Each structure stands twice: as structure tokens, then as C-alpha cells.
PDB file of C-alpha atoms and ligand atoms in Angstrom:
ATOM      1  CA  UNK A  16     104.679  37.129  52.635  1.00  0.00           C
ATOM      2  CA  UNK A  17     106.902  35.574  55.284  1.00  0.00           C
ATOM      3  CA  UNK A  18     105.476  32.535  57.036  1.00  0.00           C
ATOM      4  CA  UNK A  19     105.647  31.966  60.803  1.00  0.00           C
ATOM      5  CA  UNK A  20     108.562  29.897  62.063  1.00  0.00           C
ATOM      6  CA  UNK A  21     108.943  27.998  65.341  1.00  0.00           C
ATOM      7  CA  UNK A  22     112.606  28.689  65.968  1.00  0.00           C
ATOM      8  CA  UNK A  23     113.149  31.905  64.012  1.00  0.00           C
ATOM      9  CA  UNK A  24     111.738  35.382  64.011  1.00  0.00           C
ATOM     10  CA  UNK A  25     111.869  36.900  60.591  1.00  0.00           C
ATOM     11  CA  UNK A  26     111.007  40.562  60.138  1.00  0.00           C
ATOM     12  CA  UNK A  27     111.206  42.509  56.917  1.00  0.00           C
ATOM     13  CA  UNK A  28     111.545  46.267  57.372  1.00  0.00           C
ATOM     14  CA  UNK A  29     111.577  48.210  54.147  1.00  0.00           C
ATOM     15  CA  UNK A  30     114.014  46.189  52.093  1.00  0.00           C
ATOM     16  CA  UNK A  31     116.025  44.570  54.882  1.00  0.00           C
ATOM     17  CA  UNK A  32     115.242  41.180  56.433  1.00  0.00           C
ATOM     18  CA  UNK A  33     116.242  40.481  60.031  1.00  0.00           C
ATOM     19  CA  UNK A  34     116.404  36.795  60.980  1.00  0.00           C
ATOM     20  CA  UNK A  35     116.643  36.144  64.726  1.00  0.00           C
ATOM     21  CA  UNK A  36     117.412  32.601  65.857  1.00  0.00           C
ATOM     22  CA  UNK A  37     115.042  32.199  68.754  1.00  0.00           C
ATOM     23  CA  UNK A  38     115.852  29.437  71.266  1.00  0.00           C
ATOM     24  CA  UNK A  39     117.349  31.633  74.008  1.00  0.00           C
ATOM     25  CA  UNK A  40     116.914  28.951  76.732  1.00  0.00           C
ATOM     26  CA  UNK A  41     119.314  26.730  74.783  1.00  0.00           C
ATOM     27  CA  UNK A  42     121.547  29.622  73.791  1.00  0.00           C
ATOM     28  CA  UNK A  43     120.058  29.383  70.284  1.00  0.00           C
ATOM     29  CA  UNK A  44     121.757  26.031  69.651  1.00  0.00           C
ATOM     30  CA  UNK A  45     121.226  24.684  66.137  1.00  0.00           C
ATOM     31  CA  UNK A  46     118.909  21.679  66.091  1.00  0.00           C
ATOM     32  CA  UNK A  47     117.276  20.021  63.073  1.00  0.00           C
ATOM     33  CA  UNK A  48     114.332  22.419  63.181  1.00  0.00           C
ATOM     34  CA  UNK A  49     116.501  25.562  63.233  1.00  0.00           C
ATOM     35  CA  UNK A  50     118.567  24.278  60.299  1.00  0.00           C
ATOM     36  CA  UNK A  51     115.452  23.353  58.329  1.00  0.00           C
ATOM     37  CA  UNK A  52     113.830  26.722  59.022  1.00  0.00           C
ATOM     38  CA  UNK A  53     117.002  28.652  58.176  1.00  0.00           C
ATOM     39  CA  UNK A  54     117.135  26.903  54.788  1.00  0.00           C
ATOM     40  CA  UNK A  55     113.479  27.674  54.205  1.00  0.00           C
ATOM     41  CA  UNK A  56     113.813  31.335  55.235  1.00  0.00           C
ATOM     42  CA  UNK A  57     116.812  31.672  52.893  1.00  0.00           C
ATOM     43  CA  UNK A  58     114.723  30.282  49.998  1.00  0.00           C
ATOM     44  CA  UNK A  59     111.857  32.692  50.712  1.00  0.00           C
ATOM     45  CA  UNK A  60     114.228  35.665  50.945  1.00  0.00           C
ATOM     46  CA  UNK A  61     116.085  34.684  47.782  1.00  0.00           C
ATOM     47  CA  UNK A  62     112.801  34.578  45.858  1.00  0.00           C
ATOM     48  CA  UNK A  63     111.825  38.092  47.018  1.00  0.00           C
ATOM     49  CA  UNK A  64     113.586  40.633  44.834  1.00  0.00           C
ATOM     50  CA  UNK A  65     112.453  43.554  47.031  1.00  0.00           C
ATOM     51  CA  UNK A  66     114.788  42.424  49.855  1.00  0.00           C
ATOM     52  CA  UNK A  67     118.302  43.841  49.466  1.00  0.00           C
ATOM     53  CA  UNK A  68     120.193  42.625  52.555  1.00  0.00           C
ATOM     54  CA  UNK A  69     119.803  40.237  55.472  1.00  0.00           C
ATOM     55  CA  UNK A  70     120.854  40.583  59.106  1.00  0.00           C
ATOM     56  CA  UNK A  71     121.264  37.365  61.069  1.00  0.00           C
ATOM     57  CA  UNK A  72     121.329  37.519  64.861  1.00  0.00           C
ATOM     58  CA  UNK A  73     120.490  35.552  68.012  1.00  0.00           C
ATOM     59  CA  UNK A  74     117.761  36.095  70.562  1.00  0.00           C
ATOM     60  CA  UNK A  75     118.539  37.105  74.154  1.00  0.00           C
ATOM     61  CA  UNK A  76     121.533  38.814  75.706  1.00  0.00           C
ATOM     62  CA  UNK A  77     123.836  35.863  75.992  1.00  0.00           C
ATOM     63  CA  UNK A  78     124.307  34.048  72.722  1.00  0.00           C
ATOM     64  CA  UNK A  79     124.333  34.375  68.988  1.00  0.00           C
ATOM     65  CA  UNK A  80     124.426  30.563  68.635  1.00  0.00           C
ATOM     66  CA  UNK A  81     126.225  28.287  71.157  1.00  0.00           C
ATOM     67  CA  UNK A  82     126.805  25.625  68.507  1.00  0.00           C
ATOM     68  CA  UNK A  83     125.005  22.616  67.211  1.00  0.00           C
ATOM     69  CA  UNK A  84     122.516  21.187  69.704  1.00  0.00           C
ATOM     70  CA  UNK A  85     124.573  18.790  71.815  1.00  0.00           C
ATOM     71  CA  UNK A  86     121.441  17.235  73.375  1.00  0.00           C
ATOM     72  CA  UNK A  87     120.139  16.313  69.923  1.00  0.00           C
ATOM     73  CA  UNK A  88     123.521  15.156  68.601  1.00  0.00           C
ATOM     74  CA  UNK A  89     124.503  13.043  71.602  1.00  0.00           C
ATOM     75  CA  UNK A  90     122.748   9.817  70.587  1.00  0.00           C
ATOM     76  CA  UNK A  91     122.864  10.053  66.812  1.00  0.00           C
ATOM     77  CA  UNK A  92     124.009   7.036  64.825  1.00  0.00           C
ATOM     78  CA  UNK A  93     126.111   7.295  61.660  1.00  0.00           C
ATOM     79  CA  UNK A  94     123.100   7.571  59.384  1.00  0.00           C
ATOM     80  CA  UNK A  95     121.449  10.255  61.515  1.00  0.00           C
ATOM     81  CA  UNK A  96     124.779  12.068  61.825  1.00  0.00           C
ATOM     82  CA  UNK A  97     125.058  12.122  58.057  1.00  0.00           C
ATOM     83  CA  UNK A  98     121.502  13.429  57.698  1.00  0.00           C
ATOM     84  CA  UNK A  99     122.168  16.182  60.235  1.00  0.00           C
ATOM     85  CA  UNK A 100     125.365  17.086  58.445  1.00  0.00           C
ATOM     86  CA  UNK A 101     123.721  17.260  55.055  1.00  0.00           C
ATOM     87  CA  UNK A 102     120.858  19.383  56.405  1.00  0.00           C
ATOM     88  CA  UNK A 103     123.323  21.742  58.097  1.00  0.00           C
ATOM     89  CA  UNK A 104     125.521  22.070  55.056  1.00  0.00           C
ATOM     90  CA  UNK A 105     122.479  22.740  52.884  1.00  0.00           C
ATOM     91  CA  UNK A 106     121.299  25.519  55.214  1.00  0.00           C
ATOM     92  CA  UNK A 107     124.775  27.079  55.459  1.00  0.00           C
ATOM     93  CA  UNK A 108     125.367  26.995  51.733  1.00  0.00           C
ATOM     94  CA  UNK A 109     121.954  28.567  51.051  1.00  0.00           C
ATOM     95  CA  UNK A 110     122.921  31.424  53.383  1.00  0.00           C
ATOM     96  CA  UNK A 111     126.381  31.769  51.849  1.00  0.00           C
ATOM     97  CA  UNK A 112     124.984  31.736  48.318  1.00  0.00           C
ATOM     98  CA  UNK A 113     122.073  34.106  48.801  1.00  0.00           C
ATOM     99  CA  UNK A 114     122.197  36.689  46.009  1.00  0.00           C
ATOM    100  CA  UNK A 115     122.104  39.471  48.596  1.00  0.00           C
ATOM    101  CA  UNK A 116     124.634  40.165  51.376  1.00  0.00           C
ATOM    102  CA  UNK A 117     124.143  38.645  54.814  1.00  0.00           C
ATOM    103  CA  UNK A 118     125.442  40.476  57.879  1.00  0.00           C
ATOM    104  CA  UNK A 119     125.961  38.454  61.065  1.00  0.00           C
ATOM    105  CA  UNK A 120     125.208  40.663  64.090  1.00  0.00           C
ATOM    106  CA  UNK A 121     126.993  38.650  66.766  1.00  0.00           C
ATOM    107  CA  UNK A 122     125.441  39.487  70.142  1.00  0.00           C
ATOM    108  CA  UNK A 123     127.102  36.875  72.385  1.00  0.00           C
ATOM    109  CA  UNK A 124     128.546  33.357  72.194  1.00  0.00           C
ATOM    110  CA  UNK A 125     129.248  32.190  68.635  1.00  0.00           C
ATOM    111  CA  UNK A 126     130.708  28.765  69.297  1.00  0.00           C
ATOM    112  CA  UNK A 127     131.152  25.706  67.104  1.00  0.00           C
ATOM    113  CA  UNK A 128     128.347  25.688  64.539  1.00  0.00           C
ATOM    114  CA  UNK A 129     127.531  29.253  65.673  1.00  0.00           C
ATOM    115  CA  UNK A 130     130.989  30.535  64.791  1.00  0.00           C
ATOM    116  CA  UNK A 131     130.767  28.591  61.528  1.00  0.00           C
ATOM    117  CA  UNK A 132     127.398  30.197  60.806  1.00  0.00           C
ATOM    118  CA  UNK A 133     128.902  33.685  61.189  1.00  0.00           C
ATOM    119  CA  UNK A 134     131.623  32.652  58.723  1.00  0.00           C
ATOM    120  CA  UNK A 135     129.031  31.575  56.137  1.00  0.00           C
ATOM    121  CA  UNK A 136     127.792  35.199  56.281  1.00  0.00           C
ATOM    122  CA  UNK A 137     129.411  37.971  54.231  1.00  0.00           C
ATOM    123  CA  UNK A 138     130.104  40.502  56.984  1.00  0.00           C
ATOM    124  CA  UNK A 139     130.483  40.016  60.752  1.00  0.00           C
ATOM    125  CA  UNK A 140     129.733  42.779  63.260  1.00  0.00           C
ATOM    126  CA  UNK A 141     130.394  41.926  66.907  1.00  0.00           C
ATOM    127  CA  UNK A 142     128.955  43.392  70.068  1.00  0.00           C
ATOM    128  CA  UNK A 143     131.597  44.041  72.738  1.00  0.00           C
ATOM    129  CA  UNK A 144     130.119  40.986  74.530  1.00  0.00           C
ATOM    130  CA  UNK A 145     130.602  38.602  71.597  1.00  0.00           C
ATOM    131  CA  UNK A 146     132.748  35.489  72.035  1.00  0.00           C
ATOM    132  CA  UNK A 147     133.972  33.155  69.341  1.00  0.00           C
ATOM    133  CA  UNK A 148     135.461  29.672  69.325  1.00  0.00           C
ATOM    134  CA  UNK A 149     135.489  26.191  67.864  1.00  0.00           C
ATOM    135  CA  UNK A 150     135.276  23.933  70.953  1.00  0.00           C
ATOM    136  CA  UNK A 151     134.555  20.713  68.991  1.00  0.00           C
ATOM    137  CA  UNK A 152     137.884  19.059  69.816  1.00  0.00           C
ATOM    138  CA  UNK A 153     136.781  19.038  73.485  1.00  0.00           C
ATOM    139  CA  UNK A 154     133.665  17.070  72.497  1.00  0.00           C
ATOM    140  CA  UNK A 155     135.549  14.410  70.573  1.00  0.00           C
ATOM    141  CA  UNK A 156     134.609  15.784  67.176  1.00  0.00           C
ATOM    142  CA  UNK A 157     135.872  18.447  64.788  1.00  0.00           C
ATOM    143  CA  UNK A 158     134.144  21.350  63.043  1.00  0.00           C
ATOM    144  CA  UNK A 159     131.507  19.963  60.687  1.00  0.00           C
ATOM    145  CA  UNK A 160     129.893  23.041  59.182  1.00  0.00           C
ATOM    146  CA  UNK A 161     132.903  24.341  57.289  1.00  0.00           C
ATOM    147  CA  UNK A 162     134.954  25.726  60.203  1.00  0.00           C
ATOM    148  CA  UNK A 163     138.179  23.978  59.231  1.00  0.00           C
ATOM    149  CA  UNK A 164     137.872  25.551  55.764  1.00  0.00           C
ATOM    150  CA  UNK A 165     136.347  29.001  56.244  1.00  0.00           C
ATOM    151  CA  UNK A 166     138.350  30.005  59.343  1.00  0.00           C
ATOM    152  CA  UNK A 167     141.800  29.636  57.675  1.00  0.00           C
ATOM    153  CA  UNK A 168     140.483  31.484  54.618  1.00  0.00           C
ATOM    154  CA  UNK A 169     139.391  34.375  56.834  1.00  0.00           C
ATOM    155  CA  UNK A 170     142.231  34.653  59.354  1.00  0.00           C
ATOM    156  CA  UNK A 171     145.103  32.612  57.862  1.00  0.00           C
ATOM    157  CA  UNK A 172     146.213  29.060  58.608  1.00  0.00           C
ATOM    158  CA  UNK A 173     148.386  29.706  61.673  1.00  0.00           C
ATOM    159  CA  UNK A 174     145.844  31.604  63.756  1.00  0.00           C
ATOM    160  CA  UNK A 175     143.043  29.302  62.536  1.00  0.00           C
ATOM    161  CA  UNK A 176     144.941  26.201  63.654  1.00  0.00           C
ATOM    162  CA  UNK A 177     145.549  27.704  67.098  1.00  0.00           C
ATOM    163  CA  UNK A 178     141.813  28.351  67.516  1.00  0.00           C
ATOM    164  CA  UNK A 179     140.825  24.949  66.075  1.00  0.00           C
ATOM    165  CA  UNK A 180     143.384  22.897  68.049  1.00  0.00           C
ATOM    166  CA  UNK A 181     142.972  24.607  71.433  1.00  0.00           C
ATOM    167  CA  UNK A 182     139.206  25.205  71.393  1.00  0.00           C
ATOM    168  CA  UNK A 183     140.004  28.499  73.123  1.00  0.00           C
ATOM    169  CA  UNK A 184     137.156  31.005  73.333  1.00  0.00           C
ATOM    170  CA  UNK A 185     138.250  34.432  72.110  1.00  0.00           C
ATOM    171  CA  UNK A 186     136.643  37.774  72.883  1.00  0.00           C
ATOM    172  CA  UNK A 187     135.476  40.446  70.440  1.00  0.00           C
ATOM    173  CA  UNK A 188     138.774  42.412  70.569  1.00  0.00           C
ATOM    174  CA  UNK A 189     140.803  39.340  69.646  1.00  0.00           C
ATOM    175  CA  UNK A 190     138.291  38.459  66.893  1.00  0.00           C
ATOM    176  CA  UNK A 191     138.732  41.988  65.520  1.00  0.00           C
ATOM    177  CA  UNK A 192     142.519  41.819  65.787  1.00  0.00           C
ATOM    178  CA  UNK A 193     142.683  38.644  63.672  1.00  0.00           C
ATOM    179  CA  UNK A 194     140.151  39.868  61.109  1.00  0.00           C
ATOM    180  CA  UNK A 195     137.361  37.497  62.066  1.00  0.00           C
ATOM    181  CA  UNK A 196     134.997  40.433  62.621  1.00  0.00           C
ATOM    182  CA  UNK A 197     134.759  43.675  60.670  1.00  0.00           C
ATOM    183  CA  UNK A 198     134.017  45.900  63.655  1.00  0.00           C
ATOM    184  CA  UNK A 199     133.016  45.916  67.313  1.00  0.00           C
ATOM    185  CA  UNK A 200     130.148  48.021  68.585  1.00  0.00           C
ATOM    186  CA  UNK A 201     128.452  48.473  71.933  1.00  0.00           C
ATOM    187  CA  UNK A 202     125.851  45.730  72.534  1.00  0.00           C
ATOM    188  CA  UNK A 203     123.024  48.291  72.518  1.00  0.00           C
ATOM    189  CA  UNK A 204     124.117  49.605  69.110  1.00  0.00           C
ATOM    190  CA  UNK A 205     124.605  46.235  67.425  1.00  0.00           C
ATOM    191  CA  UNK A 206     121.412  46.079  65.374  1.00  0.00           C
ATOM    192  CA  UNK A 207     121.461  49.819  64.659  1.00  0.00           C
ATOM    193  CA  UNK A 208     124.956  49.497  63.224  1.00  0.00           C
ATOM    194  CA  UNK A 209     124.103  46.329  61.267  1.00  0.00           C
ATOM    195  CA  UNK A 210     121.055  48.093  59.811  1.00  0.00           C
ATOM    196  CA  UNK A 211     123.169  51.108  58.789  1.00  0.00           C
ATOM    197  CA  UNK A 212     125.478  48.837  56.813  1.00  0.00           C
ATOM    198  CA  UNK A 213     122.489  46.982  55.343  1.00  0.00           C
ATOM    199  CA  UNK A 214     120.866  50.290  54.314  1.00  0.00           C
ATOM    200  CA  UNK A 215     124.040  51.486  52.620  1.00  0.00           C
ATOM    201  CA  UNK A 216     124.199  48.235  50.662  1.00  0.00           C
ATOM    202  CA  UNK A 217     120.469  48.473  49.879  1.00  0.00           C
ATOM    203  CA  UNK A 218     120.979  51.920  48.328  1.00  0.00           C
ATOM    204  CA  UNK A 219     123.460  50.555  45.766  1.00  0.00           C
ATOM    205  CA  UNK A 220     122.805  48.606  42.596  1.00  0.00           C
ATOM    206  CA  UNK A 221     121.366  45.193  43.562  1.00  0.00           C
ATOM    207  CA  UNK A 222     122.872  43.577  40.485  1.00  0.00           C
ATOM    208  CA  UNK A 223     126.259  45.188  41.102  1.00  0.00           C
ATOM    209  CA  UNK A 224     126.220  43.967  44.703  1.00  0.00           C
ATOM    210  CA  UNK A 225     125.099  40.459  43.834  1.00  0.00           C
ATOM    211  CA  UNK A 226     127.612  40.064  40.986  1.00  0.00           C
ATOM    212  CA  UNK A 227     130.371  41.335  43.285  1.00  0.00           C
ATOM    213  CA  UNK A 228     129.386  38.780  45.933  1.00  0.00           C
ATOM    214  CA  UNK A 229     129.506  36.041  43.301  1.00  0.00           C
ATOM    215  CA  UNK A 230     132.904  37.234  42.055  1.00  0.00           C
ATOM    216  CA  UNK A 231     134.403  37.247  45.565  1.00  0.00           C
ATOM    217  CA  UNK A 232     132.854  33.924  46.652  1.00  0.00           C
ATOM    218  CA  UNK A 233     133.571  31.982  43.480  1.00  0.00           C
ATOM    219  CA  UNK A 234     136.799  33.787  42.642  1.00  0.00           C
ATOM    220  CA  UNK A 235     138.521  32.940  45.920  1.00  0.00           C
ATOM    221  CA  UNK A 236     138.211  29.243  44.994  1.00  0.00           C
ATOM    222  CA  UNK A 237     139.905  29.740  41.603  1.00  0.00           C
ATOM    223  CA  UNK A 238     143.441  30.560  40.525  1.00  0.00           C
ATOM    224  CA  UNK A 239     143.970  34.263  39.810  1.00  0.00           C
ATOM    225  CA  UNK A 240     143.802  33.944  36.019  1.00  0.00           C
ATOM    226  CA  UNK A 241     140.437  32.165  36.086  1.00  0.00           C
ATOM    227  CA  UNK A 242     139.190  34.428  38.849  1.00  0.00           C
ATOM    228  CA  UNK A 243     139.978  37.517  36.779  1.00  0.00           C
ATOM    229  CA  UNK A 244     138.200  35.945  33.767  1.00  0.00           C
ATOM    230  CA  UNK A 245     135.162  35.432  35.985  1.00  0.00           C
ATOM    231  CA  UNK A 246     135.324  39.126  36.924  1.00  0.00           C
ATOM    232  CA  UNK A 247     135.579  40.091  33.236  1.00  0.00           C
ATOM    233  CA  UNK A 248     132.459  38.013  32.452  1.00  0.00           C
ATOM    234  CA  UNK A 249     130.427  39.405  35.317  1.00  0.00           C
ATOM    235  CA  UNK A 250     131.612  42.988  34.710  1.00  0.00           C
ATOM    236  CA  UNK A 251     130.709  42.733  31.025  1.00  0.00           C
ATOM    237  CA  UNK A 252     127.251  41.347  31.640  1.00  0.00           C
ATOM    238  CA  UNK A 253     126.350  44.310  33.860  1.00  0.00           C
ATOM    239  CA  UNK A 254     126.404  46.471  30.712  1.00  0.00           C
ATOM    240  CA  UNK A 255     123.176  44.814  29.596  1.00  0.00           C
ATOM    241  CA  UNK A 256     121.360  46.052  32.717  1.00  0.00           C
ATOM    242  CA  UNK A 257     119.170  49.034  33.527  1.00  0.00           C
ATOM    243  CA  UNK A 258     121.101  49.453  36.813  1.00  0.00           C
ATOM    244  CA  UNK A 259     124.264  50.325  34.850  1.00  0.00           C
ATOM    245  CA  UNK A 260     122.405  52.818  32.636  1.00  0.00           C
ATOM    246  CA  UNK A 261     120.694  54.370  35.650  1.00  0.00           C
ATOM    247  CA  UNK A 262     123.866  54.505  37.785  1.00  0.00           C
ATOM    248  CA  UNK A 263     125.919  56.241  35.141  1.00  0.00           C
ATOM    249  CA  UNK A 264     123.119  58.592  33.985  1.00  0.00           C
ATOM    250  CA  UNK A 265     122.466  59.589  37.609  1.00  0.00           C
ATOM    251  CA  UNK A 266     126.152  60.377  38.133  1.00  0.00           C
ATOM    252  CA  UNK A 267     126.334  62.535  35.006  1.00  0.00           C
ATOM    253  CA  UNK A 268     123.027  64.245  35.817  1.00  0.00           C
ATOM    254  CA  UNK A 269     124.265  64.871  39.403  1.00  0.00           C
ATOM    255  CA  UNK A 270     121.319  63.106  41.063  1.00  0.00           C
ATOM    256  CA  UNK A 271     120.786  60.056  43.295  1.00  0.00           C
ATOM    257  CA  UNK A 272     120.484  56.821  41.362  1.00  0.00           C
ATOM    258  CA  UNK A 273     117.234  54.860  41.735  1.00  0.00           C
ATOM    259  CA  UNK A 274     118.272  51.267  41.176  1.00  0.00           C
ATOM    260  CA  UNK A 275     115.691  48.591  40.423  1.00  0.00           C
ATOM    261  CA  UNK A 276     117.867  45.525  40.217  1.00  0.00           C
ATOM    262  CA  UNK A 277     117.035  45.076  36.534  1.00  0.00           C
TER     263      UNK A 277
HETATM  264  N1  LIG B 327     123.515  22.487  72.706  1.00  0.00           N
HETATM  265  C1  LIG B 327     122.470  22.269  73.548  1.00  0.00           C
HETATM  266  N2  LIG B 327     122.264  22.983  74.662  1.00  0.00           N
HETATM  267  C2  LIG B 327     123.138  23.945  74.951  1.00  0.00           C
HETATM  268  C3  LIG B 327     124.263  24.228  74.119  1.00  0.00           C
HETATM  269  C4  LIG B 327     124.435  23.447  72.938  1.00  0.00           C
HETATM  270  N3  LIG B 327     125.431  23.658  72.083  1.00  0.00           N
HETATM  271  N4  LIG B 327     124.958  25.244  74.668  1.00  0.00           N
HETATM  272  C5  LIG B 327     124.304  25.574  75.791  1.00  0.00           C
HETATM  273  N5  LIG B 327     123.211  24.809  75.974  1.00  0.00           N
HETATM  274  C6  LIG B 327     122.246  24.850  77.058  1.00  0.00           C
HETATM  275  C7  LIG B 327     122.900  24.408  78.357  1.00  0.00           C
HETATM  276  O1  LIG B 327     122.911  22.992  78.437  1.00  0.00           O
HETATM  277  C8  LIG B 327     121.983  25.029  79.379  1.00  0.00           C
HETATM  278  O2  LIG B 327     120.791  24.261  79.456  1.00  0.00           O
HETATM  279  P1  LIG B 327     120.070  23.971  80.901  1.00  0.00           P
HETATM  280  O3  LIG B 327     121.138  23.375  81.754  1.00  0.00           O
HETATM  281  O4  LIG B 327     119.645  25.344  81.358  1.00  0.00           O
HETATM  282  O5  LIG B 327     118.922  23.074  80.553  1.00  0.00           O
HETATM  283  C9  LIG B 327     121.595  26.355  78.735  1.00  0.00           C
HETATM  284  O6  LIG B 327     121.868  26.196  77.336  1.00  0.00           O
HETATM  285  C10 LIG B 327     122.426  27.530  79.233  1.00  0.00           C
HETATM  286  O7  LIG B 327     123.808  27.206  79.136  1.00  0.00           O
HETATM  287  P2  LIG B 327     124.829  27.172  80.385  1.00  0.00           P
HETATM  288  O8  LIG B 327     124.090  27.008  81.660  1.00  0.00           O
HETATM  289  O9  LIG B 327     125.898  26.213  80.047  1.00  0.00           O
HETATM  290  O10 LIG B 327     125.394  28.651  80.333  1.00  0.00           O
HETATM  291  P3  LIG B 327     126.847  29.153  80.833  1.00  0.00           P
HETATM  292  O11 LIG B 327     126.770  30.644  80.843  1.00  0.00           O
HETATM  293  O12 LIG B 327     127.250  28.453  82.089  1.00  0.00           O
HETATM  294  O13 LIG B 327     127.843  28.712  79.678  1.00  0.00           O
HETATM  295  C11 LIG B 327     128.558  28.398  77.369  1.00  0.00           C
HETATM  296  C12 LIG B 327     127.715  29.236  78.370  1.00  0.00           C
HETATM  297  C13 LIG B 327     128.223  28.864  75.972  1.00  0.00           C
HETATM  298  C14 LIG B 327     130.056  28.621  77.650  1.00  0.00           C
HETATM  299  C15 LIG B 327     128.212  26.898  77.606  1.00  0.00           C
HETATM  300  O14 LIG B 327     126.797  26.759  77.516  1.00  0.00           O
HETATM  301  C16 LIG B 327     128.834  26.009  76.582  1.00  0.00           C
HETATM  302  O15 LIG B 327     130.011  25.678  76.661  1.00  0.00           O
HETATM  303  N6  LIG B 327     127.992  25.506  75.649  1.00  0.00           N
HETATM  304  C17 LIG B 327     128.425  24.536  74.676  1.00  0.00           C
HETATM  305  C18 LIG B 327     129.249  25.209  73.650  1.00  0.00           C
HETATM  306  C19 LIG B 327     129.763  24.215  72.668  1.00  0.00           C
HETATM  307  O16 LIG B 327     130.569  23.329  72.985  1.00  0.00           O
HETATM  308  N7  LIG B 327     129.324  24.418  71.466  1.00  0.00           N
HETATM  309  C20 LIG B 327     129.853  23.655  70.392  1.00  0.00           C
HETATM  310  C21 LIG B 327     129.014  22.529  70.114  1.00  0.00           C
HETATM  311  S1  LIG B 327     129.769  21.519  68.897  1.00  0.00           S
HETATM  312  C22 LIG B 327     128.090  18.536  62.374  1.00  0.00           C
HETATM  313  C23 LIG B 327     128.353  19.777  62.009  1.00  0.00           C
HETATM  314  C24 LIG B 327     128.604  20.710  62.944  1.00  0.00           C
HETATM  315  C25 LIG B 327     128.617  20.388  64.273  1.00  0.00           C
HETATM  316  C26 LIG B 327     128.314  19.115  64.629  1.00  0.00           C
HETATM  317  C27 LIG B 327     128.045  18.168  63.698  1.00  0.00           C
HETATM  318  N8  LIG B 327     127.845  17.539  61.371  1.00  0.00           N
HETATM  319  C28 LIG B 327     128.418  17.835  60.086  1.00  0.00           C
HETATM  320  C29 LIG B 327     127.176  16.395  61.658  1.00  0.00           C
HETATM  321  C30 LIG B 327     128.879  21.391  65.225  1.00  0.00           C
HETATM  322  C31 LIG B 327     129.219  21.089  66.457  1.00  0.00           C
HETATM  323  C32 LIG B 327     129.181  22.082  67.471  1.00  0.00           C
HETATM  324  O17 LIG B 327     128.702  23.191  67.317  1.00  0.00           O
END
């Protein structure tokens, strides 16, 4: 059972979890409590094998997440800054490394830590009102939740550097054009569309999906030869699973597969 959170709403419908960051008055800015609760929600979801996909979104009409909480950060000393950083990185890496896919449904501003949070997710869907940017350089800092690393991996170094050095806020069309988001949908259709993608994923083999996620995430940090060996290993080990037997039997028997993730 999901516990109650102060800064998140977590709803599980059938086998899809929807996490809504819920501080709309502060444009869902990431403070210590949000980061702690996100890490905790990720742990709970990861331990629940009935959940097959996660949607992450922001509360209200205006923002996904307008960055790390500037009010909280303003007076931090080095030690507190380090603590905040380690908490944030822990939360982000838990989200990135969840066994199941995470879809960011970006409903508004995704700035700084908010943009970085979308990049720790597997798939990004933007509403036509979404806006992205890394404005840290205007605050005398630089991206601290992986933005200088994940953005160039997603959109290429040149475009990433332009966004990182200028702090320019880009709209959904530009984000789509550079490959930062997978698709743009009308704001009213955002969650419907995210759920459709989540349901499609949920209908496939959970082990196949999770091994594929691992292959992509870990493989992109390796040279091609090692990355292909990783794929060989993961591919091979799927042949010890019931999902593989079921998937192939179902195809040959011309019926829908019923995967159990075993
Ligand atoms: N933190 C705290 N409060 C925020 C906030 C934020 N990031 N963003 C907005 N708010 C608050 C506003 O102060 C305002 O509060 P009140 O005045 O009503 O009390 C309320 O939310 C509504 O915002 P606005 O009145 O400003 O709304 P506008 O429509 O006029 O403007 C905006 C919307 C999104 C353009 C604007 O709010 C804005 O520029 N917000 C700041 C965006 C920003 O610079 N975000 C990046 C923060 S830097 C680290 C790792 C990572 C990071 C830091 C450290 N470590 C490893 C240690 C990440 C840093 C960042 O994310």
C-alpha cells in the first residue's frame, strides 16, 4: 500500500503509478522534502512488482517543476549544499534506475532541476504549454542534478551548450525539434496520452522491458563492444524466463500473451 506524502500525490491505477509533485504555489520547486519523498516513492514502487510503468507530472496548470527551491538553497553553507546535492542525486538516480519505465508528463515550466528531472526519466511527453531551460548560470551556479551530462547525451553537445550557456527558456516545439521531448500534445490530453504509452508498455513483457531499459542505460556509458556484450548477456538470460516462453507460445498459438514478469 502507498503511504501518504506531504509534497507528492501518488495514485496507482491498475498497474500504472502516477506521481504528482504537489507544491503548486511554489511552482512545484524541489525542496529537501520533495527530494526525500521522491526517493521514498521510487523505493516503494520498485518493490511492487504489480506496477509496470510510472508517470511523473506536476500539480497545477503552470509548472512541472520550476527548479530546485531557491528560497531553501539561498542560505545554505558548503556542508548543507553537499547534503542537498547528495539527496537530490540519490532521488534522481533512483528514478533513473527504476526497473520500470518512467514517463515525464511535462505540463508547464521544467526549469533547472525540473528540466534535469525530466531527463532522468525514460520518455518525455510535453503539453503545448511546456517550457524547458537550465537558468542556473543566471543564479551564479551551474546545473547540479546531471543537466550538464544528460542534456548533451539527449540533444548533442552543440545545442546543449547553447541552452546551458544562455539559460534561454525554450518552448515545447523547440524541445521537440531538438529531440528533448518525444511528442507534444494538447495540455488537456497530456495525462491521457502518457497513460496510453504507459498501458502499451504495461501490456508487454515486464522482464523484456526492464532488461531493455538496463541495456540502453548502462550500454550508452560503455564502448560499443562492451555494450553489445551486455546486450548478449541480458538477451541470453531472458531465455530462462516464463515471459519468453509465454510470449513465443502466444505468438505461435495466435493469442494475446499474458506476461507475469517471471
Ligand atoms: N524556488 C522557489 N520558489 C519558486 C521557484 C523556485 N525555483 N520558482 C518559482 N517560485 C515561486 C516564486 O517565488 C513565486 O512565489 P511568491 O512570490 O508567490 O511567494 C511563485 O513560485 C510563483 O512564481 P512567479 O510569481 O515567479 O511566476 P511567474 O509566472 O512570474 O514566473 C517562472 C514563472 C518559472 C519564469 C519564474 O518563477 C522563475 O523564473 N522561477 C525560477 C526558475 C529558476 O531559476 N529555476 C532554476 C532554479 S536553479 C544542486 C543541484 C541542482 C540545483 C541546485 C543545486 N546541488 C547539486 C546542490 C538546481 C538548481 C536549480 O534548479
